[in-house]
Amino acid sequence: MHPRTGSDVLVIGGGIIGLVTAWRAAQRGLRVAVADPEPGGGAARVAAGMLAAVTELHYGEQTLLGLNLSSARRYPDFAAGLREATGLDVGYRACGTLAVALDADDRAHLRELHALQQRSGLDSQWLTGRECRRLEPMLAPGVRGGLRVDGDHQVDPRRLAAALVTACERAGVVFRRAWADRLSVVRDRAAGAVLADGTALHADQVVLAAGSLSGRLGGVPDGALPPVRPVKGQVLRLTVPRLRAPFLSRTVRAVVRGSHVYLVPRENGELVVGATSEELGWDTTVTAGGVYELLRDAHELVPGITELPLTETRAGLRPGSPDNAPLLGPSALPGLHLATGHYRNGVLLTPVTGDVMAELLVTGELPEEARAFSPARFTSAAVPSPASSPVSPASSPAGVS
Ligand code: GLY
């Protein structure tokens, strides 16, 4: 019999990864609690929500590609399931993506990406500059060519997070609105956590899903703490006035002077422009330089953006891992599972993460497709020691994905 504060599963972190894990586990009959001062915050408050398995393909990330594609395929049913459970729409939009080149170097880079996509059996089509502009008339006249990827879509991460909070509530998940200070370990097994307000929560299994903060939980033994680090991303939001003709019909992106820039148009008129990628520790300052570079690069791509109202600037932290892939599954400490390190793919990987983590929690088995992402792949590598001080809510940075 559990004490009043007990559950089958305690999820530490109420961002979209923690929430989807909690929701799916609760749907499968487990009693679940989530510890987070602000469920639905974190990465989803900043992220653009591109589902870019094909356009964000990188050399050496073929295994990750499989997981990304698997999650992308789940999105239509996942979004429909959330709507059924909550009545909320998550802004899933099957709009496709156009990746364009502005100069000869960019074009060479895109040609390489196209060749890699083809070798990987992915669907993408090379277009001339004129063909790109026919698809997206707001593109700069200087666009030299591009890749049309009809399978890379988008979702609105803020709406996704809100729907997941509601879905969790309706499935009986209990929210503990405080940070977890320390993991409780009893007889060499994770047994719950102590919250910043002093409450001790007991659970048979604990999932650490605190994004870039996951490596800072107190009380986790050496070797079990995930090797995640914060990677800062600055993101802008502009608004396309309602009476204007459609501005962009799909996600448009490019690599400009080595930096990625993307423009993600929502049906409600929001236009998200992202993102910087900065290794600056826990800093979440929005800088003049970051905003300038994003606007400069986006303006080169789509000159008309300078007419639009700039409605928001924000910075968040991606949970980077040593190989850019997530850590999913049991840690070196019995009873403690990890669902973190999603880096640039947190929003994309949300559906598959929920499914594989729920399967693990219910059956004790990590599904085959997630085994390559087991935290065990890092156990022989150097793992940072647990941070001695917990992270207070006031200092907790948001993420981005
Ligand atoms: N996946 C987009 C980003 O991390 O900026």
mmCIF file of C-alpha atoms and ligand atoms in Angstrom:
data_model
loop_
_atom_site.group_PDB
_atom_site.id
_atom_site.type_symbol
_atom_site.label_atom_id
_atom_site.label_comp_id
_atom_site.label_asym_id
_atom_site.label_seq_id
_atom_site.Cartn_x
_atom_site.Cartn_y
_atom_site.Cartn_z
ATOM 1 C CA MET A 1 0.000 0.000 0.000
ATOM 2 C CA HIS A 2 1.414 3.397 -0.995
ATOM 3 C CA PRO A 3 1.397 6.348 1.380
ATOM 4 C CA ARG A 4 -0.801 9.266 0.294
ATOM 5 C CA THR A 5 2.015 10.769 -1.788
ATOM 6 C CA GLY A 6 2.748 7.556 -3.659
ATOM 7 C CA SER A 7 2.253 6.538 -7.276
ATOM 8 C CA ASP A 8 3.385 3.839 -9.643
ATOM 9 C CA VAL A 9 5.393 6.347 -11.667
ATOM 10 C CA LEU A 10 6.865 9.746 -10.835
ATOM 11 C CA VAL A 11 7.849 11.822 -13.857
ATOM 12 C CA ILE A 12 10.349 14.578 -13.043
ATOM 13 C CA GLY A 13 9.800 17.360 -15.565
ATOM 14 C CA GLY A 14 6.508 18.523 -17.087
ATOM 15 C CA GLY A 15 7.660 19.641 -20.511
ATOM 16 C CA ILE A 16 6.218 17.886 -23.530
ATOM 17 C CA ILE A 17 8.463 14.820 -23.096
ATOM 18 C CA GLY A 18 7.511 14.348 -19.443
ATOM 19 C CA LEU A 19 3.858 15.038 -20.179
ATOM 20 C CA VAL A 20 3.587 12.595 -23.069
ATOM 21 C CA THR A 21 5.274 9.920 -20.966
ATOM 22 C CA ALA A 22 2.836 10.589 -18.110
ATOM 23 C CA TRP A 23 -0.203 10.638 -20.382
ATOM 24 C CA ARG A 24 0.631 7.429 -22.208
ATOM 25 C CA ALA A 25 1.528 5.631 -18.966
ATOM 26 C CA ALA A 26 -1.729 6.762 -17.331
ATOM 27 C CA GLN A 27 -3.698 5.614 -20.377
ATOM 28 C CA ARG A 28 -2.221 2.188 -19.795
ATOM 29 C CA GLY A 29 -3.482 2.019 -16.248
ATOM 30 C CA LEU A 30 -0.535 3.279 -14.192
ATOM 31 C CA ARG A 31 -0.955 5.829 -11.395
ATOM 32 C CA VAL A 32 1.281 8.707 -12.444
ATOM 33 C CA ALA A 33 2.502 11.921 -10.826
ATOM 34 C CA VAL A 34 4.429 14.721 -12.545
ATOM 35 C CA ALA A 35 6.721 17.090 -10.620
ATOM 36 C CA ASP A 36 7.160 20.490 -12.247
ATOM 37 C CA PRO A 37 6.422 24.030 -11.025
ATOM 38 C CA GLU A 38 4.919 24.927 -14.384
ATOM 39 C CA PRO A 39 3.685 21.933 -16.387
ATOM 40 C CA GLY A 40 3.645 22.649 -20.110
ATOM 41 C CA GLY A 41 6.532 25.135 -19.842
ATOM 42 C CA GLY A 42 10.123 24.589 -20.921
ATOM 43 C CA ALA A 43 11.080 23.773 -24.476
ATOM 44 C CA ALA A 44 7.587 24.023 -25.896
ATOM 45 C CA ARG A 45 7.318 27.718 -24.973
ATOM 46 C CA VAL A 46 10.142 28.546 -27.378
ATOM 47 C CA ALA A 47 10.265 25.853 -30.069
ATOM 48 C CA ALA A 48 9.038 26.465 -33.606
ATOM 49 C CA GLY A 49 7.561 22.979 -33.920
ATOM 50 C CA MET A 50 9.095 21.821 -37.197
ATOM 51 C CA LEU A 51 8.724 18.089 -37.782
ATOM 52 C CA ALA A 52 11.849 18.045 -39.909
ATOM 53 C CA ALA A 53 13.056 14.440 -40.094
ATOM 54 C CA VAL A 54 14.151 14.858 -43.720
ATOM 55 C CA THR A 55 15.368 18.459 -43.926
ATOM 56 C CA GLU A 56 17.330 18.190 -40.650
ATOM 57 C CA LEU A 57 19.084 14.968 -41.668
ATOM 58 C CA HIS A 58 22.797 14.994 -40.785
ATOM 59 C CA TYR A 59 25.688 12.724 -41.688
ATOM 60 C CA GLY A 60 26.191 10.022 -39.077
ATOM 61 C CA GLU A 61 22.639 10.286 -37.743
ATOM 62 C CA GLN A 62 21.057 7.426 -39.722
ATOM 63 C CA THR A 63 19.884 5.601 -36.598
ATOM 64 C CA LEU A 64 18.268 8.750 -35.278
ATOM 65 C CA LEU A 65 16.610 9.196 -38.674
ATOM 66 C CA GLY A 66 14.745 5.913 -38.169
ATOM 67 C CA LEU A 67 13.325 7.096 -34.852
ATOM 68 C CA ASN A 68 12.519 10.547 -36.258
ATOM 69 C CA LEU A 69 10.606 9.031 -39.188
ATOM 70 C CA SER A 70 8.782 6.633 -36.913
ATOM 71 C CA SER A 71 7.630 9.541 -34.765
ATOM 72 C CA ALA A 72 6.697 11.695 -37.776
ATOM 73 C CA ARG A 73 4.470 8.858 -39.049
ATOM 74 C CA ARG A 74 2.674 8.750 -35.696
ATOM 75 C CA TYR A 75 1.829 12.467 -35.693
ATOM 76 C CA PRO A 76 -1.553 12.434 -37.484
ATOM 77 C CA ASP A 77 -3.002 9.794 -35.132
ATOM 78 C CA PHE A 78 -1.267 11.355 -32.143
ATOM 79 C CA ALA A 79 -2.771 14.773 -32.861
ATOM 80 C CA ALA A 80 -6.190 13.194 -33.474
ATOM 81 C CA GLY A 81 -5.924 11.232 -30.216
ATOM 82 C CA LEU A 82 -5.105 14.377 -28.260
ATOM 83 C CA ARG A 83 -8.035 16.174 -29.826
ATOM 84 C CA GLU A 84 -10.335 13.302 -28.930
ATOM 85 C CA ALA A 85 -9.071 13.244 -25.352
ATOM 86 C CA THR A 86 -9.157 17.008 -24.786
ATOM 87 C CA GLY A 87 -11.138 18.771 -27.517
ATOM 88 C CA LEU A 88 -7.974 20.787 -28.208
ATOM 89 C CA ASP A 89 -6.293 21.219 -31.559
ATOM 90 C CA VAL A 90 -2.479 21.073 -31.518
ATOM 91 C CA GLY A 91 -1.977 22.890 -34.814
ATOM 92 C CA TYR A 92 -0.640 19.888 -36.706
ATOM 93 C CA ARG A 93 -0.276 21.129 -40.257
ATOM 94 C CA ALA A 94 0.798 18.905 -43.167
ATOM 95 C CA CYS A 95 2.304 21.844 -45.026
ATOM 96 C CA GLY A 96 5.683 20.486 -46.200
ATOM 97 C CA THR A 97 9.008 22.308 -46.206
ATOM 98 C CA LEU A 98 11.159 24.100 -48.761
ATOM 99 C CA ALA A 99 14.907 24.311 -48.048
ATOM 100 C CA VAL A 100 16.555 26.898 -50.291
ATOM 101 C CA ALA A 101 20.037 28.085 -51.236
ATOM 102 C CA LEU A 102 21.037 31.736 -51.483
ATOM 103 C CA ASP A 103 24.520 31.377 -52.949
ATOM 104 C CA ALA A 104 26.813 28.822 -54.556
ATOM 105 C CA ASP A 105 28.075 27.505 -51.190
ATOM 106 C CA ASP A 106 24.538 27.055 -49.887
ATOM 107 C CA ARG A 107 23.611 25.292 -53.103
ATOM 108 C CA ALA A 108 26.545 22.907 -52.798
ATOM 109 C CA HIS A 109 25.495 22.186 -49.205
ATOM 110 C CA LEU A 110 21.906 21.495 -50.288
ATOM 111 C CA ARG A 111 23.069 19.250 -53.135
ATOM 112 C CA GLU A 112 25.003 17.192 -50.574
ATOM 113 C CA LEU A 113 21.924 17.009 -48.364
ATOM 114 C CA HIS A 114 19.834 15.929 -51.342
ATOM 115 C CA ALA A 115 22.296 13.156 -52.180
ATOM 116 C CA LEU A 116 22.273 11.974 -48.549
ATOM 117 C CA GLN A 117 18.467 12.006 -48.528
ATOM 118 C CA GLN A 118 18.363 9.960 -51.705
ATOM 119 C CA ARG A 119 20.869 7.426 -50.357
ATOM 120 C CA SER A 120 18.659 7.176 -47.273
ATOM 121 C CA GLY A 121 15.568 6.458 -49.386
ATOM 122 C CA LEU A 122 13.894 9.753 -48.468
ATOM 123 C CA ASP A 123 11.519 11.729 -50.592
ATOM 124 C CA SER A 124 12.809 15.157 -51.670
ATOM 125 C CA GLN A 125 12.830 16.972 -54.970
ATOM 126 C CA TRP A 126 15.429 19.401 -56.349
ATOM 127 C CA LEU A 127 13.926 22.669 -57.668
ATOM 128 C CA THR A 128 15.421 25.576 -59.569
ATOM 129 C CA GLY A 129 15.257 29.050 -58.047
ATOM 130 C CA ARG A 130 12.365 29.921 -60.321
ATOM 131 C CA GLU A 131 10.445 26.800 -59.266
ATOM 132 C CA CYS A 132 11.051 27.693 -55.609
ATOM 133 C CA ARG A 133 9.647 31.180 -56.141
ATOM 134 C CA ARG A 134 6.652 29.786 -57.986
ATOM 135 C CA LEU A 135 5.839 27.776 -54.861
ATOM 136 C CA GLU A 136 6.634 30.632 -52.469
ATOM 137 C CA PRO A 137 6.379 34.021 -54.229
ATOM 138 C CA MET A 138 7.711 35.920 -51.177
ATOM 139 C CA LEU A 139 11.156 34.319 -51.567
ATOM 140 C CA ALA A 140 14.052 36.595 -52.519
ATOM 141 C CA PRO A 141 14.763 36.848 -56.260
ATOM 142 C CA GLY A 142 18.329 35.645 -55.589
ATOM 143 C CA VAL A 143 17.297 32.153 -54.420
ATOM 144 C CA ARG A 144 19.500 29.739 -56.398
ATOM 145 C CA GLY A 145 17.609 26.491 -55.975
ATOM 146 C CA GLY A 146 16.080 24.371 -53.289
ATOM 147 C CA LEU A 147 14.755 21.104 -51.987
ATOM 148 C CA ARG A 148 11.053 20.460 -51.781
ATOM 149 C CA VAL A 149 10.251 18.076 -48.942
ATOM 150 C CA ASP A 150 6.536 17.394 -48.827
ATOM 151 C CA GLY A 151 6.782 15.108 -45.773
ATOM 152 C CA ASP A 152 8.263 17.580 -43.230
ATOM 153 C CA HIS A 153 5.359 19.242 -41.445
ATOM 154 C CA GLN A 154 4.750 21.333 -38.325
ATOM 155 C CA VAL A 155 2.839 21.432 -35.064
ATOM 156 C CA ASP A 156 2.311 24.302 -32.612
ATOM 157 C CA PRO A 157 4.354 23.303 -29.536
ATOM 158 C CA ARG A 158 2.496 25.649 -27.163
ATOM 159 C CA ARG A 159 -0.839 24.161 -28.148
ATOM 160 C CA LEU A 160 0.693 20.700 -27.967
ATOM 161 C CA ALA A 161 1.888 21.344 -24.416
ATOM 162 C CA ALA A 162 -1.497 22.733 -23.363
ATOM 163 C CA ALA A 163 -3.298 19.717 -24.833
ATOM 164 C CA LEU A 164 -0.925 17.321 -23.090
ATOM 165 C CA VAL A 165 -1.534 19.012 -19.721
ATOM 166 C CA THR A 166 -5.294 18.625 -20.201
ATOM 167 C CA ALA A 167 -4.921 15.049 -21.460
ATOM 168 C CA CYS A 168 -2.863 14.203 -18.374
ATOM 169 C CA GLU A 169 -5.424 15.775 -16.043
ATOM 170 C CA ARG A 170 -8.255 13.857 -17.697
ATOM 171 C CA ALA A 171 -6.283 10.609 -17.492
ATOM 172 C CA GLY A 172 -5.838 11.091 -13.732
ATOM 173 C CA VAL A 173 -2.193 12.250 -13.669
ATOM 174 C CA VAL A 174 -1.444 14.164 -10.453
ATOM 175 C CA PHE A 175 0.571 17.373 -10.849
ATOM 176 C CA ARG A 176 3.008 18.347 -8.087
ATOM 177 C CA ARG A 177 3.800 21.976 -8.811
ATOM 178 C CA ALA A 178 7.336 22.188 -7.463
ATOM 179 C CA TRP A 179 10.811 21.227 -8.616
ATOM 180 C CA ALA A 180 12.239 17.902 -7.602
ATOM 181 C CA ASP A 181 15.311 18.711 -5.484
ATOM 182 C CA ARG A 182 16.646 15.222 -4.933
ATOM 183 C CA LEU A 183 16.053 11.732 -6.112
ATOM 184 C CA SER A 184 15.254 9.329 -3.256
ATOM 185 C CA VAL A 185 17.273 6.137 -3.402
ATOM 186 C CA VAL A 186 16.320 3.225 -1.158
ATOM 187 C CA ARG A 187 18.370 0.024 -1.143
ATOM 188 C CA ASP A 188 20.155 1.005 -4.378
ATOM 189 C CA ARG A 189 16.901 1.686 -6.197
ATOM 190 C CA ALA A 190 15.138 4.919 -7.188
ATOM 191 C CA ALA A 191 12.138 5.261 -4.906
ATOM 192 C CA GLY A 192 10.773 8.760 -5.578
ATOM 193 C CA ALA A 193 11.948 12.314 -5.017
ATOM 194 C CA VAL A 194 11.946 15.113 -2.481
ATOM 195 C CA LEU A 195 10.450 18.345 -3.820
ATOM 196 C CA ALA A 196 11.679 21.876 -3.218
ATOM 197 C CA ASP A 197 8.758 22.387 -0.809
ATOM 198 C CA GLY A 198 9.940 19.412 1.260
ATOM 199 C CA THR A 199 7.254 16.963 0.126
ATOM 200 C CA ALA A 200 8.546 13.432 -0.265
ATOM 201 C CA LEU A 201 6.974 11.600 -3.192
ATOM 202 C CA HIS A 202 7.236 7.838 -3.416
ATOM 203 C CA ALA A 203 7.036 5.862 -6.612
ATOM 204 C CA ASP A 204 7.893 2.395 -7.866
ATOM 205 C CA GLN A 205 9.507 3.887 -10.970
ATOM 206 C CA VAL A 206 10.916 7.351 -11.660
ATOM 207 C CA VAL A 207 11.307 8.955 -15.092
ATOM 208 C CA LEU A 208 13.782 11.824 -15.369
ATOM 209 C CA ALA A 209 12.470 14.002 -18.202
ATOM 210 C CA ALA A 210 13.645 17.475 -17.245
ATOM 211 C CA GLY A 211 15.169 18.516 -20.573
ATOM 212 C CA SER A 212 18.469 20.334 -20.282
ATOM 213 C CA LEU A 213 18.101 20.327 -16.467
ATOM 214 C CA SER A 214 18.083 16.529 -16.327
ATOM 215 C CA GLY A 215 21.792 16.364 -15.547
ATOM 216 C CA ARG A 216 21.375 18.516 -12.440
ATOM 217 C CA LEU A 217 19.031 16.484 -10.262
ATOM 218 C CA GLY A 218 20.519 15.970 -6.803
ATOM 219 C CA GLY A 219 20.956 12.506 -5.313
ATOM 220 C CA VAL A 220 21.526 10.643 -8.571
ATOM 221 C CA PRO A 221 24.575 8.380 -8.308
ATOM 222 C CA ASP A 222 27.530 8.809 -10.679
ATOM 223 C CA GLY A 223 26.958 6.934 -13.894
ATOM 224 C CA ALA A 224 23.149 7.275 -13.784
ATOM 225 C CA LEU A 225 22.999 11.010 -14.427
ATOM 226 C CA PRO A 226 22.342 11.809 -18.105
ATOM 227 C CA PRO A 227 25.155 13.596 -19.990
ATOM 228 C CA VAL A 228 22.943 16.398 -21.268
ATOM 229 C CA ARG A 229 23.981 20.005 -21.737
ATOM 230 C CA PRO A 230 22.046 23.178 -22.591
ATOM 231 C CA VAL A 231 22.311 24.486 -26.165
ATOM 232 C CA LYS A 232 20.796 27.940 -26.400
ATOM 233 C CA GLY A 233 18.398 28.859 -29.183
ATOM 234 C CA GLN A 234 16.972 32.319 -29.764
ATOM 235 C CA VAL A 235 13.633 32.407 -31.581
ATOM 236 C CA LEU A 236 11.473 35.277 -32.861
ATOM 237 C CA ARG A 237 7.747 35.491 -33.448
ATOM 238 C CA LEU A 238 6.239 37.845 -36.010
ATOM 239 C CA THR A 239 2.614 38.299 -37.016
ATOM 240 C CA VAL A 240 1.233 38.274 -40.528
ATOM 241 C CA PRO A 241 -1.763 40.674 -40.525
ATOM 242 C CA ARG A 242 -5.052 38.886 -41.202
ATOM 243 C CA LEU A 243 -5.942 40.952 -44.244
ATOM 244 C CA ARG A 244 -2.636 40.309 -45.987
ATOM 245 C CA ALA A 245 -2.383 37.766 -48.767
ATOM 246 C CA PRO A 246 -0.816 34.476 -47.564
ATOM 247 C CA PHE A 247 2.809 35.168 -46.718
ATOM 248 C CA LEU A 248 4.314 31.696 -46.813
ATOM 249 C CA SER A 249 2.390 28.472 -47.360
ATOM 250 C CA ARG A 250 4.982 26.075 -45.911
ATOM 251 C CA THR A 251 8.084 26.072 -43.731
ATOM 252 C CA VAL A 252 10.971 27.751 -45.523
ATOM 253 C CA ARG A 253 14.533 27.292 -44.379
ATOM 254 C CA ALA A 254 18.125 27.832 -45.435
ATOM 255 C CA VAL A 255 21.690 27.728 -44.236
ATOM 256 C CA VAL A 256 22.993 31.298 -44.470
ATOM 257 C CA ARG A 257 26.737 31.772 -43.894
ATOM 258 C CA GLY A 258 26.762 28.486 -42.003
ATOM 259 C CA SER A 259 23.795 29.325 -39.715
ATOM 260 C CA HIS A 260 20.427 27.644 -39.935
ATOM 261 C CA VAL A 261 17.438 29.925 -40.329
ATOM 262 C CA TYR A 262 13.853 28.784 -40.675
ATOM 263 C CA LEU A 263 10.476 30.472 -41.029
ATOM 264 C CA VAL A 264 7.467 28.501 -39.856
ATOM 265 C CA PRO A 265 4.085 30.005 -40.832
ATOM 266 C CA ARG A 266 1.064 29.082 -38.736
ATOM 267 C CA GLU A 267 -2.534 29.189 -39.894
ATOM 268 C CA ASN A 268 -3.326 31.797 -37.197
ATOM 269 C CA GLY A 269 -0.863 34.289 -38.725
ATOM 270 C CA GLU A 270 2.052 33.626 -36.394
ATOM 271 C CA LEU A 271 5.396 33.386 -38.190
ATOM 272 C CA VAL A 272 8.164 31.794 -36.142
ATOM 273 C CA VAL A 273 11.750 32.593 -37.095
ATOM 274 C CA GLY A 274 14.532 30.482 -35.579
ATOM 275 C CA ALA A 275 17.038 29.725 -34.338
ATOM 276 C CA THR A 276 20.489 30.454 -33.055
ATOM 277 C CA SER A 277 22.546 27.581 -31.696
ATOM 278 C CA GLU A 278 24.862 28.695 -28.912
ATOM 279 C CA GLU A 279 26.941 26.758 -26.396
ATOM 280 C CA LEU A 280 26.682 29.276 -23.555
ATOM 281 C CA GLY A 281 25.695 27.167 -20.575
ATOM 282 C CA TRP A 282 22.543 28.267 -18.783
ATOM 283 C CA ASP A 283 22.320 31.708 -20.360
ATOM 284 C CA THR A 284 18.879 32.504 -21.791
ATOM 285 C CA THR A 285 19.425 36.176 -22.571
ATOM 286 C CA VAL A 286 17.882 37.434 -25.783
ATOM 287 C CA THR A 287 20.709 39.407 -27.358
ATOM 288 C CA ALA A 288 20.683 42.187 -29.912
ATOM 289 C CA GLY A 289 23.198 40.151 -31.910
ATOM 290 C CA GLY A 290 21.014 37.045 -31.922
ATOM 291 C CA VAL A 291 17.907 38.956 -33.007
ATOM 292 C CA TYR A 292 19.934 40.878 -35.603
ATOM 293 C CA GLU A 293 21.406 37.725 -37.135
ATOM 294 C CA LEU A 294 18.056 35.954 -37.329
ATOM 295 C CA LEU A 295 16.345 38.951 -38.905
ATOM 296 C CA ARG A 296 19.258 39.580 -41.269
ATOM 297 C CA ASP A 297 19.281 35.958 -42.486
ATOM 298 C CA ALA A 298 15.492 35.706 -42.651
ATOM 299 C CA HIS A 299 15.384 38.992 -44.566
ATOM 300 C CA GLU A 300 17.858 37.656 -47.131
ATOM 301 C CA LEU A 301 15.524 34.722 -47.612
ATOM 302 C CA VAL A 302 12.173 36.535 -47.507
ATOM 303 C CA PRO A 303 12.703 40.322 -47.768
ATOM 304 C CA GLY A 304 9.061 41.100 -46.918
ATOM 305 C CA ILE A 305 9.458 40.031 -43.288
ATOM 306 C CA THR A 306 10.742 43.469 -42.315
ATOM 307 C CA GLU A 307 7.195 44.829 -42.793
ATOM 308 C CA LEU A 308 5.718 42.452 -40.211
ATOM 309 C CA PRO A 309 5.214 43.272 -36.535
ATOM 310 C CA LEU A 310 7.833 41.604 -34.328
ATOM 311 C CA THR A 311 5.718 40.255 -31.473
ATOM 312 C CA GLU A 312 8.067 38.154 -29.373
ATOM 313 C CA THR A 313 11.720 37.356 -28.826
ATOM 314 C CA ARG A 314 12.711 34.459 -26.636
ATOM 315 C CA ALA A 315 15.603 32.141 -25.866
ATOM 316 C CA GLY A 316 15.477 28.567 -24.646
ATOM 317 C CA LEU A 317 17.760 25.624 -24.081
ATOM 318 C CA ARG A 318 17.850 22.453 -26.140
ATOM 319 C CA PRO A 319 18.868 19.374 -24.154
ATOM 320 C CA GLY A 320 21.971 18.380 -26.120
ATOM 321 C CA SER A 321 23.472 14.905 -25.785
ATOM 322 C CA PRO A 322 26.942 13.708 -26.832
ATOM 323 C CA ASP A 323 25.614 12.124 -30.065
ATOM 324 C CA ASN A 324 22.640 14.471 -30.639
ATOM 325 C CA ALA A 325 20.209 11.607 -30.017
ATOM 326 C CA PRO A 326 17.859 11.157 -27.058
ATOM 327 C CA LEU A 327 18.424 8.969 -24.030
ATOM 328 C CA LEU A 328 15.417 6.683 -23.671
ATOM 329 C CA GLY A 329 15.169 3.840 -21.206
ATOM 330 C CA PRO A 330 16.583 2.495 -17.952
ATOM 331 C CA SER A 331 19.507 4.294 -16.349
ATOM 332 C CA ALA A 332 22.321 2.578 -14.468
ATOM 333 C CA LEU A 333 20.224 2.955 -11.278
ATOM 334 C CA PRO A 334 17.376 0.427 -11.025
ATOM 335 C CA GLY A 335 13.983 2.121 -11.013
ATOM 336 C CA LEU A 336 15.273 5.312 -12.658
ATOM 337 C CA HIS A 337 14.479 5.759 -16.358
ATOM 338 C CA LEU A 338 15.583 8.569 -18.638
ATOM 339 C CA ALA A 339 13.632 10.410 -21.338
ATOM 340 C CA THR A 340 15.835 13.350 -22.192
ATOM 341 C CA GLY A 341 18.571 14.613 -24.528
ATOM 342 C CA HIS A 342 16.207 15.147 -27.465
ATOM 343 C CA TYR A 343 18.309 18.124 -28.619
ATOM 344 C CA ARG A 344 16.875 19.523 -31.906
ATOM 345 C CA ASN A 345 14.087 16.934 -32.152
ATOM 346 C CA GLY A 346 12.032 17.167 -28.972
ATOM 347 C CA VAL A 347 8.772 18.155 -30.632
ATOM 348 C CA LEU A 348 9.214 15.657 -33.471
ATOM 349 C CA LEU A 349 10.061 12.806 -31.088
ATOM 350 C CA THR A 350 7.197 13.439 -28.662
ATOM 351 C CA PRO A 351 4.797 10.735 -29.975
ATOM 352 C CA VAL A 352 7.353 7.930 -30.171
ATOM 353 C CA THR A 353 8.852 8.883 -26.811
ATOM 354 C CA GLY A 354 5.448 8.583 -25.138
ATOM 355 C CA ASP A 355 4.845 5.194 -26.698
ATOM 356 C CA VAL A 356 8.217 3.616 -25.919
ATOM 357 C CA MET A 357 8.404 5.007 -22.389
ATOM 358 C CA ALA A 358 4.888 3.772 -21.556
ATOM 359 C CA GLU A 359 5.776 0.335 -22.907
ATOM 360 C CA LEU A 360 8.909 0.278 -20.747
ATOM 361 C CA LEU A 361 7.006 1.388 -17.646
ATOM 362 C CA VAL A 362 4.239 -1.177 -18.131
ATOM 363 C CA THR A 363 6.237 -4.205 -19.315
ATOM 364 C CA GLY A 364 9.796 -3.529 -18.172
ATOM 365 C CA GLU A 365 10.945 -3.901 -21.788
ATOM 366 C CA LEU A 366 12.213 -1.090 -23.985
ATOM 367 C CA PRO A 367 10.726 -1.600 -27.485
ATOM 368 C CA GLU A 368 13.183 -2.680 -30.174
ATOM 369 C CA GLU A 369 13.059 0.617 -32.070
ATOM 370 C CA ALA A 370 14.273 2.540 -29.019
ATOM 371 C CA ARG A 371 17.077 0.208 -27.937
ATOM 372 C CA ALA A 372 19.769 2.085 -29.851
ATOM 373 C CA PHE A 373 18.883 5.097 -27.688
ATOM 374 C CA SER A 374 19.342 3.381 -24.353
ATOM 375 C CA PRO A 375 21.374 5.460 -21.864
ATOM 376 C CA ALA A 376 23.604 2.403 -21.544
ATOM 377 C CA ARG A 377 25.467 3.587 -24.648
ATOM 378 C CA PHE A 378 27.123 6.244 -22.474
ATOM 379 C CA THR A 379 27.818 4.229 -19.347
ATOM 380 C CA SER A 380 31.468 3.574 -20.200
ATOM 381 C CA ALA A 381 31.960 7.215 -21.205
ATOM 382 C CA ALA A 382 32.749 9.963 -18.729
ATOM 383 C CA VAL A 383 29.531 11.134 -17.120
ATOM 384 C CA PRO A 384 29.362 14.481 -15.299
ATOM 385 C CA SER A 385 29.063 14.270 -11.499
ATOM 386 C CA PRO A 386 25.712 15.211 -10.017
ATOM 387 C CA ALA A 387 25.394 18.951 -9.434
ATOM 388 C CA SER A 388 25.396 19.579 -5.724
ATOM 389 C CA SER A 389 22.790 22.331 -5.751
ATOM 390 C CA PRO A 390 19.254 21.871 -7.049
ATOM 391 C CA VAL A 391 17.866 24.224 -9.668
ATOM 392 C CA SER A 392 15.294 26.569 -8.227
ATOM 393 C CA PRO A 393 12.127 27.383 -10.178
ATOM 394 C CA ALA A 394 13.228 30.991 -10.485
ATOM 395 C CA SER A 395 16.393 29.992 -12.282
ATOM 396 C CA SER A 396 14.936 27.265 -14.432
ATOM 397 C CA PRO A 397 15.453 28.087 -18.068
ATOM 398 C CA ALA A 398 13.100 27.204 -20.865
ATOM 399 C CA GLY A 399 14.122 24.867 -23.633
ATOM 400 C CA VAL A 400 13.794 24.927 -27.394
ATOM 401 C CA SER A 401 13.369 22.184 -29.929
HETATM 402 N N1 GLY B 1 14.919 21.752 -34.660
HETATM 403 C C1 GLY B 1 15.079 23.146 -34.690
HETATM 404 C C2 GLY B 1 16.005 23.683 -33.705
HETATM 405 O O1 GLY B 1 16.458 22.992 -32.828
HETATM 406 O O2 GLY B 1 16.335 24.851 -33.819
#
